């Protein structure tokens, strides 16, 4: 393989690793924001988690429903959890 090919391959692998790391940080931040004292952050975190289809997301939403006191956010989280449980089977 030529030097140019190795450079391209190295850049692609570095980009992939950086993208994965950024995605993991974003997911962790949204899960932390789910329990934020700021209502808007909790709402944004629910919107983000609506796109996540995993058993871990269901467990986090269960914990959130026990913790949340705002009725509107509780209804939204409960509906999201029902849809998630149906899609996971």
C-alpha positions as MATLAB code, in Angstrom:
seq = 'XXXXXXXXXXXXXXXXXXXXXXXXXXXXXXXXXXXXXXXXXXXXXXXXXXXXXXXXXXXXXXXXXXXXXXXXXXXXXXXXXXXXXXXXX';
ca = [
       0.000    0.000    0.000;
       1.283    3.437   -0.851;
       2.024    6.167    1.649;
      -1.010    8.087    0.401;
      -3.254    5.080    0.973;
      -1.904    4.576    4.483;
      -2.453    8.240    5.264;
      -6.048    8.020    4.026;
      -6.664    4.847    6.030;
      -5.189    6.409    9.171;
      -7.343    9.513    8.752;
     -10.472    7.439    8.224;
      -9.795    5.356   11.341;
      -9.069    8.461   13.413;
     -12.328   10.043   12.186;
     -14.276    6.915   13.045;
     -12.778    6.748   16.545;
     -13.446   10.447   17.161;
     -17.037   10.127   15.934;
     -17.684    7.150   18.202;
     -16.234    8.980   21.210;
     -18.353   12.074   20.535;
     -21.502    9.955   20.200;
     -20.810    8.261   23.540;
     -20.283   11.612   25.257;
     -23.497   12.977   23.757;
     -25.487    9.982   24.929;
     -24.056   10.283   28.428;
     -24.823   13.993   28.544;
     -28.448   13.446   27.507;
     -28.913   10.739   30.101;
     -27.499   13.068   32.750;
     -29.744   15.893   31.521;
     -32.743   13.649   32.026;
     -32.304   14.216   35.774;
     -31.414   17.903   35.506;
     -33.181   20.459   37.717;
     -33.847   22.478   34.527;
     -37.138   21.415   32.933;
     -36.050   22.355   29.399;
     -33.018   20.063   29.608;
     -35.201   17.195   30.779;
     -37.570   17.826   27.871;
     -34.671   17.860   25.397;
     -33.276   14.666   26.893;
     -36.638   12.941   26.426;
     -36.695   14.062   22.798;
     -33.245   12.604   22.267;
     -34.090    9.337   24.002;
     -37.166    8.962   21.794;
     -34.754    7.972   19.021;
     -32.867    5.459   21.155;
     -34.309    1.944   20.987;
     -32.542   -0.189   23.584;
     -33.256   -2.016   26.838;
     -30.912    0.442   28.588;
     -33.094    3.346   27.472;
     -36.135    1.561   28.912;
     -34.364    1.121   32.272;
     -33.390    4.797   32.362;
     -36.967    5.829   31.559;
     -38.288    3.612   34.374;
     -35.953    5.375   36.816;
     -36.946    8.741   35.389;
     -40.668    8.082   35.883;
     -40.061    7.373   39.568;
     -38.025   10.583   39.912;
     -39.986   13.106   37.779;
     -42.590   15.305   39.486;
     -43.809   17.409   36.519;
     -47.057   15.833   35.221;
     -46.488   16.853   31.599;
     -43.007   15.357   31.440;
     -44.202   12.239   33.266;
     -46.970   11.694   30.674;
     -44.510   12.206   27.845;
     -41.984    9.792   29.365;
     -44.670    7.183   30.073;
     -45.898    7.334   26.465;
     -42.327    7.057   25.228;
     -41.698    4.077   27.480;
     -44.874    2.309   26.277;
     -43.832    2.783   22.631;
     -40.323    1.584   23.425;
     -41.569   -1.539   25.215;
     -43.845   -2.386   22.286;
     -41.024   -1.950   19.779;
     -38.617   -4.057   21.860;
     -41.211   -6.801   22.233;
];
